[in-house]
Short mmCIF file of C-alpha atoms in Angstrom, two decimals:
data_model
loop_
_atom_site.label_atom_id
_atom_site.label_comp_id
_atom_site.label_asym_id
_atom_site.label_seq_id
_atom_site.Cartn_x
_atom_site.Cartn_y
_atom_site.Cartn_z
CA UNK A 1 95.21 -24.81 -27.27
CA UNK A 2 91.95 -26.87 -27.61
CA UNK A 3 91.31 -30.48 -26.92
CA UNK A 4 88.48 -31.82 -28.98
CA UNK A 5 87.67 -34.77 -27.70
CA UNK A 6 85.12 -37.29 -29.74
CA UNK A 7 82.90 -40.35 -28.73
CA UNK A 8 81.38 -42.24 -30.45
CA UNK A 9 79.76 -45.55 -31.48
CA UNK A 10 81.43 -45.03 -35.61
CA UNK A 11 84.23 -47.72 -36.16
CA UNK A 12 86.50 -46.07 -37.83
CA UNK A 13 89.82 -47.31 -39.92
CA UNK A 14 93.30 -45.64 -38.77
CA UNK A 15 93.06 -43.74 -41.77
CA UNK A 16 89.13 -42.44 -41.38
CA UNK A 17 90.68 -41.06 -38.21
CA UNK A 18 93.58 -39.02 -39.40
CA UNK A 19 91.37 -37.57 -41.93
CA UNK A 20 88.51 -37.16 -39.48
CA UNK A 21 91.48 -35.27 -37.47
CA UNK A 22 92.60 -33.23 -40.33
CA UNK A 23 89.08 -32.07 -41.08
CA UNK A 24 88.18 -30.98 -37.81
CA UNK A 25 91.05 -29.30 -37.43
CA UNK A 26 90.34 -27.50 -40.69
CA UNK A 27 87.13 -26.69 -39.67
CA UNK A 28 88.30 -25.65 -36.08
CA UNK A 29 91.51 -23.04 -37.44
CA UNK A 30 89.01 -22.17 -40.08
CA UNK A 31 85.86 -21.04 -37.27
CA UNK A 32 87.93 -20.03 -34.85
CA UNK A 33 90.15 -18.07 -36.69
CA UNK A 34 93.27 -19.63 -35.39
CA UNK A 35 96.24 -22.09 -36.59
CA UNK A 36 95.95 -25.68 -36.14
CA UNK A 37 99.73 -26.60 -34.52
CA UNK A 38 98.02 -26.20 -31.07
CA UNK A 39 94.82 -28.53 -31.96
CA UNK A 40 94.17 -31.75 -29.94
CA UNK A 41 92.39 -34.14 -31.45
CA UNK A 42 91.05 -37.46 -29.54
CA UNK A 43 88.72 -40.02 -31.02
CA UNK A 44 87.66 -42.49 -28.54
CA UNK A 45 85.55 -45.34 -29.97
CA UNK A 46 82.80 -46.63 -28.04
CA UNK A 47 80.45 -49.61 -27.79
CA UNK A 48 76.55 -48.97 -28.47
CA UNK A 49 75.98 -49.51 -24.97
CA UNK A 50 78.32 -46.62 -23.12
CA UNK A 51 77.18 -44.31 -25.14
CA UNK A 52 72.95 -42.88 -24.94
CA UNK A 53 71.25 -39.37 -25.66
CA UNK A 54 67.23 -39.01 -25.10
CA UNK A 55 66.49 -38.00 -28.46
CA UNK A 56 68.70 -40.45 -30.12
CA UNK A 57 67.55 -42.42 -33.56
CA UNK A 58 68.94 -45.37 -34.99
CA UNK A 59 72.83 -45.19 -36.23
CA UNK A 60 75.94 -44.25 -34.89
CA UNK A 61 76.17 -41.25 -31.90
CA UNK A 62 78.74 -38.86 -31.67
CA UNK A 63 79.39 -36.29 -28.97
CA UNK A 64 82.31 -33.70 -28.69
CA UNK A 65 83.46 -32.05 -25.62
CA UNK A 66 85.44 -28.90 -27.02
CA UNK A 67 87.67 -28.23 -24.26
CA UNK A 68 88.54 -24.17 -25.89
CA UNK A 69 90.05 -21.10 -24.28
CA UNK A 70 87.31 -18.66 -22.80
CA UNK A 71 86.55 -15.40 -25.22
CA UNK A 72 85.06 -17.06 -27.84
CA UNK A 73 82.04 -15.25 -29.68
CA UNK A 74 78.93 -17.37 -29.45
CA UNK A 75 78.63 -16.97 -33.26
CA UNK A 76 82.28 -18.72 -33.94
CA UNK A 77 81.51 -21.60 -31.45
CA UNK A 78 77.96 -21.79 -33.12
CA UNK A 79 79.56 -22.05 -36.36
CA UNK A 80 82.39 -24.99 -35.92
CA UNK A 81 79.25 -26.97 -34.00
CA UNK A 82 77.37 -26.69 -36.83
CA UNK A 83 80.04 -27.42 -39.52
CA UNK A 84 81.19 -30.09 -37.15
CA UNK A 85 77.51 -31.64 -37.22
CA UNK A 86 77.40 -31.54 -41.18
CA UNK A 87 80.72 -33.12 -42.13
CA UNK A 88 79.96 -35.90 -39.61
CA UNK A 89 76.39 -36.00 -40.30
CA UNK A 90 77.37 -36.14 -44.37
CA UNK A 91 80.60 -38.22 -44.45
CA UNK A 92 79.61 -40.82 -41.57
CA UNK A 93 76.00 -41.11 -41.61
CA UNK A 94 75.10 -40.09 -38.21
CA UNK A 95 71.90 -38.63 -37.97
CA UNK A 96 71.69 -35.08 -36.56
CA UNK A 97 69.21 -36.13 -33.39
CA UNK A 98 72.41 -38.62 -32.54
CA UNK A 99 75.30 -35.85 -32.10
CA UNK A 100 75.86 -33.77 -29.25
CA UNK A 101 78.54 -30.70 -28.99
CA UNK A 102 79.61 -29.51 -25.77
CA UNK A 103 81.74 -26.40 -25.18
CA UNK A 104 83.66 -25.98 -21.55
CA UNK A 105 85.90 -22.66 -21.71
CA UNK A 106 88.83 -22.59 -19.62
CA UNK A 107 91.45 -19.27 -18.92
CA UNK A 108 94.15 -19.18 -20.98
CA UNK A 109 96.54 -19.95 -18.89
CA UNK A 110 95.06 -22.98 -18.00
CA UNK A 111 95.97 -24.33 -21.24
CA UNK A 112 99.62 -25.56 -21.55
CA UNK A 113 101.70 -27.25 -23.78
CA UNK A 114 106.16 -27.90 -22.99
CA UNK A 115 106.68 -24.80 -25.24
CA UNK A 116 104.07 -22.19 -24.01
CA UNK A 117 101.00 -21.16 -22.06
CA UNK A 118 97.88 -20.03 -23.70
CA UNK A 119 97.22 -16.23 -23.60
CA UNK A 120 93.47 -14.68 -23.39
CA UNK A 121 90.94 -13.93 -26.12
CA UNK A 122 89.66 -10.25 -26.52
CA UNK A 123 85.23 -9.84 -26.60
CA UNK A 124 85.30 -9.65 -30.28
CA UNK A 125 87.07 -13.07 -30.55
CA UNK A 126 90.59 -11.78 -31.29
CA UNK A 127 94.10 -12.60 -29.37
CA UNK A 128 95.11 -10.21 -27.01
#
């Protein structure tokens, strides 16, 4: 039950977001080896001023705080990041210094929806 939550400085057209919501769910299901009818997707769209990183060039920034249930391998989280990065990075022109990923792992139960509670992940990355 994940919340992926983006900011950013991109404006973005009601339709760039659906299919900027489509894709990272694609790439999310696809990483995490999961289905996407759990995946929250938030795009919040920020002025150049509320949003700064360090190493930051010029264009757009984007950061993502992936809100994900613990048990995760490094490796899967390491690989939606990075497919995460290049879509964005390819489709939107933000350059790689200006995006920032952010993972915060929470118990499965701690993830809710009307319909159902999350469960736990096993060590290997599998549903238990």
């Amino acid at each position: 039950m994940p919340l992926l939550q983006f900011e950013t400085t991109l404006s973005l057209s009601d339709e760039e977001k659906t299919a900027f919501a489509d894709r990272v769910t694609d790439l999310y299901t696809t990483e995490m080896a999961t289905t996407a009818g759990h995946v929250a997707v938030s795009i919040r769209e920020r002025e150049t001023a509320d949003l700064h990183l360090g190493r930051a060039v010029d264009g757009p920034l984007l950061f993502l705080d992936a809100e994900i249930r613990r048990g995760r391998s490094f490796e899967r989280k390491r690989a939606f990041a990075l497919e995460t990065m290049d879509y964005v990075g390819e489709t939107f022109d933000v350059p790689d210094e200006n995006m920032k990923i952010v993972f915060t792992e929470h118990p499965g139960e701690a993830m809710m929806g009307v319909d159902r509670v999350g469960g736990e992940w096993g060590e290997n990355g599998d549903k238990e």
